[in-house]
Amino acid sequence: AVVKLIPPPTGDETKPLKCLLFDAWYDAYKGVIVLVRVIDGTLKINDKIRMMATGNQFVVEELGTFMPTPKSVQTLCAGEVGYLIAGIKALDQTKIGDTITDANFPTDAPLPGYKEVKPMVFSGLYPIHGDQYEPLRDALKKLRLNDSSFTYEPETSTALGFGFRCGFLGLLHMEIIRERLQREYNVDLLTTAPTVIYKIVATDGKIIMLDNPSQMKNHANIDHLEEPVVKGTIITPEEYIGAIMGLTLDRRGVQTKLEYLNPTTVIMEYELPFNEILLDFYYQLKSCTKGYASFDYEFTNFRCADLVKLDLLLNGEVVDALSMIVHKDKAYYLGREVAKKLKEQIPRQMFEIIVQAAIGSKVIARETIKALRKNVLAK
């Protein structure tokens, strides 16, 4: 039955080599080990191969299959799946989904269907202890090896020190990466608030993609800002329609569809700004529907919005890690809330601390943390 239902692999051993790289991991002794499926041609030990996406070239040192334990072989032919070791030492020299071909007799085009995934959520990861910066960097390299949708680059914060700006597919992806860093690599992390990517359109028509609010000050002559918009789909019992409408209206959502799946269940579709659902929308949705509603979303496009950069200042100094881009209508409320929360969380010192929220040079909220009173009678 299996032979009849599942067709055998197709491929031509006489054609130029064409392999799909679909997984990889790092070995301390052998370097990067990649899993490949041979689509066309034959892969042999000592062959010189080329990664078509990166252009890197290597010489095959070892081939094998899993039976289920690794078993070395001399060749991998069209239709076979196995592992490849080629002395790949740098973790960024391979990409999941890349096409491997013969460096001397390459194939005409890479395998179709591979599209590099672009992250949609960004956050800063900083080691709590300064001596963990190098272990964190090595851990990020290893995670990037078998998760091509995860990106990172070094960044420096005046408040938090040296860290990395990381890109994720969503909040769940971010939580998984953070948990793996802490559990598998024993790195204690401080994570900044997640943000989305914005599009800056300059007065000369130039387009800049902004993933870090603190970098907005580096761009002058801004004509307008655009924010990512998603299509959200909510399936819920009909008695919670009113509560969901109120929640989505508060998040600047626009309803595009309401349809009854059956007499008691409805499907609702909304256009929502991505940054409005980023933090607690899912939890608020579950709360107002007593856990019965489900939510899914997909990115649609960028749209122009009235956005401003909200800065937080301590004694007149901007804390870049706390900067955020928000809608102008919510800036005053968020500024007051964050300033009040900082006042509650920052311990009192021997001097007065002034907490301010500002849009540009205009201060919109202020809280004061009073200094500790000196005991002049103490000896």
XYZ file of C-alpha atoms in Angstrom:
379
model
C 0.000 0.000 0.000
C 2.827 2.428 0.833
C 4.507 1.798 -2.528
C 1.264 2.505 -4.381
C 0.292 5.634 -2.438
C 3.721 7.278 -2.178
C 5.547 7.660 -5.506
C 9.303 7.060 -5.669
C 11.627 10.093 -5.829
C 12.217 11.554 -9.252
C 15.629 12.683 -10.443
C 18.267 12.222 -13.098
C 21.765 11.144 -12.062
C 23.167 12.356 -15.386
C 22.135 15.986 -14.825
C 24.301 18.570 -12.980
C 24.278 18.228 -9.209
C 21.348 19.869 -7.461
C 20.789 19.314 -3.702
C 18.383 20.886 -1.218
C 19.912 21.876 2.136
C 17.033 21.427 4.602
C 18.705 21.229 8.029
C 22.050 21.824 9.742
C 23.675 21.723 13.153
C 27.073 22.395 14.674
C 29.538 19.747 15.846
C 32.534 20.842 17.935
C 34.883 18.448 16.080
C 33.512 18.293 12.535
C 32.103 21.787 12.152
C 28.745 22.361 10.498
C 26.929 19.182 9.471
C 24.194 19.682 6.871
C 21.336 17.428 5.808
C 20.661 17.346 2.078
C 18.285 15.774 -0.388
C 19.839 15.053 -3.772
C 17.387 16.152 -6.475
C 19.582 15.610 -9.563
C 23.111 14.369 -10.177
C 25.460 12.478 -7.875
C 27.351 13.799 -4.860
C 30.736 12.195 -4.144
C 33.508 12.587 -1.569
C 36.194 15.126 -2.649
C 33.707 16.933 -4.912
C 33.988 20.700 -4.890
C 30.558 22.141 -4.109
C 29.064 25.626 -4.108
C 26.222 27.119 -2.060
C 24.128 28.992 -4.612
C 22.647 31.535 -2.173
C 25.914 32.558 -0.509
C 28.447 31.602 -3.204
C 30.679 29.816 -0.668
C 32.649 26.831 -1.942
C 33.783 23.735 -0.020
C 35.249 20.286 -0.604
C 33.174 17.298 0.529
C 35.022 15.412 3.278
C 32.371 12.937 4.388
C 28.978 11.686 3.220
C 26.541 9.430 4.977
C 22.999 8.342 5.698
C 21.077 7.650 8.896
C 20.113 3.988 9.373
C 19.077 5.295 12.010
C 22.649 5.776 13.252
C 25.065 7.606 10.916
C 26.603 5.361 8.246
C 29.337 6.678 5.944
C 28.934 6.232 2.196
C 31.005 7.170 -0.838
C 28.197 8.730 -2.888
C 24.676 10.121 -2.592
C 22.607 9.721 -5.744
C 19.443 11.435 -7.026
C 16.527 10.711 -4.700
C 18.657 9.974 -1.627
C 18.762 11.894 1.651
C 21.886 12.078 3.794
C 24.358 14.230 5.649
C 27.343 16.153 4.320
C 30.518 17.312 6.086
C 32.740 19.743 4.206
C 34.832 21.507 6.821
C 32.333 24.366 7.181
C 33.569 26.263 10.234
C 31.677 29.555 10.036
C 28.062 29.236 11.119
C 26.847 31.935 8.739
C 28.177 30.192 5.608
C 25.083 28.002 5.217
C 21.401 28.828 4.851
C 18.464 26.513 5.307
C 16.695 26.126 1.961
C 19.842 26.806 -0.094
C 20.696 24.828 -3.230
C 24.035 22.966 -3.368
C 25.610 22.329 -6.763
C 28.929 21.259 -8.262
C 31.378 24.180 -8.335
C 32.920 23.018 -11.650
C 29.706 21.931 -13.399
C 26.940 23.972 -11.766
C 23.240 23.676 -12.428
C 21.463 26.468 -14.290
C 19.129 27.687 -11.536
C 18.507 27.050 -7.830
C 15.563 24.977 -6.672
C 12.264 26.914 -6.865
C 10.134 27.746 -3.864
C 12.846 28.955 -1.481
C 12.123 32.442 -0.203
C 14.084 34.023 2.592
C 11.796 34.743 5.535
C 11.779 38.303 6.827
C 11.303 38.871 10.570
C 8.394 41.037 11.687
C 9.065 41.508 15.427
C 12.271 42.962 16.861
C 13.669 43.069 20.376
C 16.996 43.703 22.087
C 18.695 40.869 23.967
C 21.318 41.913 26.519
C 23.329 39.688 28.868
C 22.717 40.554 32.515
C 26.360 39.820 33.299
C 28.989 41.501 31.121
C 31.172 38.387 30.857
C 28.316 36.518 29.102
C 28.464 38.619 25.927
C 30.732 36.182 24.069
C 28.717 33.072 25.128
C 25.545 34.866 24.016
C 27.037 35.662 20.615
C 28.134 32.029 20.112
C 24.696 30.788 21.164
C 22.960 33.120 18.711
C 25.194 31.854 15.905
C 24.240 28.254 16.650
C 20.520 29.056 16.831
C 20.722 30.979 13.549
C 22.227 27.926 11.878
C 19.019 25.853 11.879
C 16.513 28.717 12.123
C 16.871 30.921 9.065
C 13.912 33.116 10.102
C 15.847 34.352 13.155
C 18.217 37.289 12.657
C 20.535 39.234 14.924
C 23.087 42.018 14.808
C 25.209 43.667 17.527
C 23.961 46.884 19.091
C 25.015 49.119 21.952
C 22.752 50.852 24.442
C 23.920 53.621 26.751
C 21.670 52.178 29.457
C 22.084 48.417 28.930
C 25.555 48.101 27.418
C 26.469 45.640 24.661
C 23.810 43.331 23.263
C 22.070 42.221 20.089
C 19.111 43.451 18.066
C 17.167 40.322 17.139
C 14.394 39.721 14.619
C 11.618 37.152 15.049
C 8.559 35.962 13.152
C 6.303 36.782 16.101
C 5.955 36.794 19.870
C 5.873 32.990 20.165
C 9.059 32.739 18.120
C 10.703 35.311 20.388
C 9.690 33.393 23.525
C 11.066 30.125 22.107
C 14.431 31.679 21.241
C 14.710 33.318 24.653
C 13.842 30.082 26.456
C 16.396 28.117 24.426
C 19.111 30.656 25.181
C 18.426 30.429 28.896
C 17.936 26.660 29.151
C 20.367 25.260 26.583
C 23.148 27.837 26.846
C 22.706 29.102 30.443
C 22.688 32.774 29.464
C 20.819 35.195 31.742
C 19.059 37.722 29.519
C 17.439 41.112 29.734
C 14.891 41.562 26.944
C 13.622 44.934 25.740
C 9.986 45.465 24.764
C 9.245 43.978 21.334
C 8.566 46.329 18.461
C 7.620 45.994 14.802
C 9.324 47.302 11.692
C 8.212 50.690 10.377
C 8.648 52.311 6.986
C 10.035 55.836 6.886
C 9.280 57.759 3.693
C 11.625 60.743 3.315
C 10.775 63.989 1.554
C 13.011 62.968 -1.372
C 11.093 59.690 -1.787
C 13.719 57.510 -0.173
C 12.324 54.585 1.862
C 14.010 53.426 5.081
C 12.962 50.393 7.121
C 13.207 51.134 10.847
C 13.280 48.313 13.410
C 14.727 50.252 16.353
C 12.833 53.329 17.641
C 16.004 54.815 19.142
C 17.475 55.114 15.630
C 14.676 57.363 14.382
C 16.621 60.464 15.445
C 19.270 59.591 12.832
C 16.832 60.182 9.972
C 15.942 63.743 9.036
C 13.504 65.140 6.460
C 10.798 62.575 7.218
C 7.682 63.006 5.093
C 5.572 60.371 6.864
C 5.678 57.020 8.651
C 3.952 53.797 7.675
C 3.104 50.933 10.014
C 2.522 47.238 9.219
C -1.094 46.108 9.069
C -2.328 42.533 9.529
C -5.545 40.734 8.699
C -6.810 39.228 11.937
C -9.317 36.377 12.016
C -11.323 35.735 15.184
C -13.658 32.760 15.687
C -15.886 33.157 18.727
C -19.272 32.282 20.233
C -21.846 34.904 19.258
C -22.426 36.183 22.825
C -18.942 37.751 22.846
C -19.335 39.790 19.634
C -19.879 43.050 21.530
C -16.846 42.575 23.782
C -14.615 41.784 20.796
C -15.860 44.828 18.881
C -14.972 47.026 21.839
C -11.509 45.466 22.153
C -10.679 45.790 18.452
C -12.013 49.354 18.301
C -9.654 50.289 21.133
C -6.795 48.778 19.086
C -7.675 50.847 15.989
C -9.120 47.827 14.214
C -11.443 48.011 11.176
C -13.957 45.212 10.733
C -14.067 43.742 7.219
C -16.171 40.626 7.738
C -18.678 39.077 10.138
C -20.128 35.712 9.166
C -22.015 33.013 11.065
C -20.407 29.592 10.753
C -23.401 28.093 12.575
C -26.205 29.511 14.773
C -23.851 29.969 17.747
C -20.385 30.630 16.232
C -19.183 33.574 14.175
C -16.018 34.417 12.270
C -14.854 38.025 12.387
C -12.105 39.557 10.257
C -10.316 42.807 11.084
C -7.576 44.978 9.709
C -5.342 45.749 12.698
C -2.057 47.641 13.147
C 0.533 45.009 14.005
C 1.948 46.985 16.928
C -1.529 47.084 18.542
C -1.729 43.282 18.827
C 1.913 42.746 19.677
C 1.877 42.758 23.473
C -1.357 41.794 25.206
C -4.090 41.622 22.561
C -4.302 37.821 22.617
C -4.547 37.712 26.392
C -7.198 40.459 26.437
C -9.156 38.557 23.784
C -9.052 35.366 25.832
C -10.089 37.296 28.933
C -13.139 38.999 27.400
C -14.338 35.731 25.782
C -13.587 33.487 28.776
C -11.059 31.593 26.673
C -13.457 30.557 23.915
C -12.190 32.765 21.075
C -9.347 31.846 18.722
C -7.168 34.344 16.885
C -4.944 34.156 13.824
C -3.325 36.865 11.714
C -1.239 37.426 8.601
C 0.668 40.451 7.345
C -0.983 42.398 4.513
C 0.780 45.731 3.854
C 2.147 49.005 5.218
C -0.159 51.989 5.718
C 0.386 55.630 6.558
C -0.387 56.504 10.191
C -0.005 59.433 12.570
C 2.944 58.028 14.542
C 5.318 59.742 16.956
C 8.428 58.731 18.869
C 7.937 58.600 22.636
C 11.111 59.039 24.706
C 11.611 58.310 28.402
C 14.100 60.480 30.298
C 15.756 60.061 33.685
C 17.093 63.347 35.060
C 17.035 64.796 31.565
C 18.911 61.903 29.893
C 17.081 59.866 27.237
C 17.015 56.108 27.971
C 17.295 54.742 24.427
C 16.184 51.226 25.389
C 12.795 52.581 26.522
C 12.034 54.617 23.388
C 8.963 53.541 21.426
C 6.957 54.515 18.367
C 3.247 54.941 19.142
C 0.137 56.416 17.597
C -0.250 60.086 18.472
C -3.709 59.563 20.002
C -2.254 57.122 22.549
C 1.053 58.842 23.222
C -0.136 60.918 26.208
C -1.810 57.975 27.932
C 1.182 55.670 27.395
C 3.604 58.373 28.517
C 1.772 58.832 31.813
C 1.453 55.088 32.415
C 5.116 54.306 31.723
C 6.351 57.247 33.823
C 4.136 56.141 36.714
C 5.368 52.529 36.392
C 9.002 53.633 36.375
C 8.388 55.661 39.532
C 7.070 52.524 41.238
C 9.928 50.291 40.066
C 13.023 52.492 40.444
C 14.337 52.412 44.028
C 14.890 55.707 45.864
C 18.410 57.109 45.906
C 20.297 59.727 47.893
C 19.323 62.245 45.217
C 16.052 63.147 43.513
C 15.210 61.329 40.242
C 12.969 63.030 37.683
C 11.136 60.691 35.269
C 9.773 62.321 32.118
C 7.963 61.180 28.983
C 8.500 63.388 25.952
C 7.546 63.683 22.292
C 10.444 65.498 20.696
C 11.205 68.442 22.992
C 7.699 68.523 24.507
C 7.363 66.844 27.927
C 3.949 65.204 28.251
C 4.301 63.468 31.648
C 6.487 63.787 34.721
C 6.984 61.859 37.942
C 9.455 62.583 40.754
C 11.187 59.960 42.878
C 12.046 61.742 46.096
C 15.507 61.429 47.591
C 16.107 59.391 50.725
C 16.063 61.581 53.789
C 19.428 61.905 55.481
C 19.689 60.909 59.127
C 21.776 63.741 60.541
C 21.775 62.179 64.030
C 23.431 58.935 62.881
C 27.075 58.544 63.905
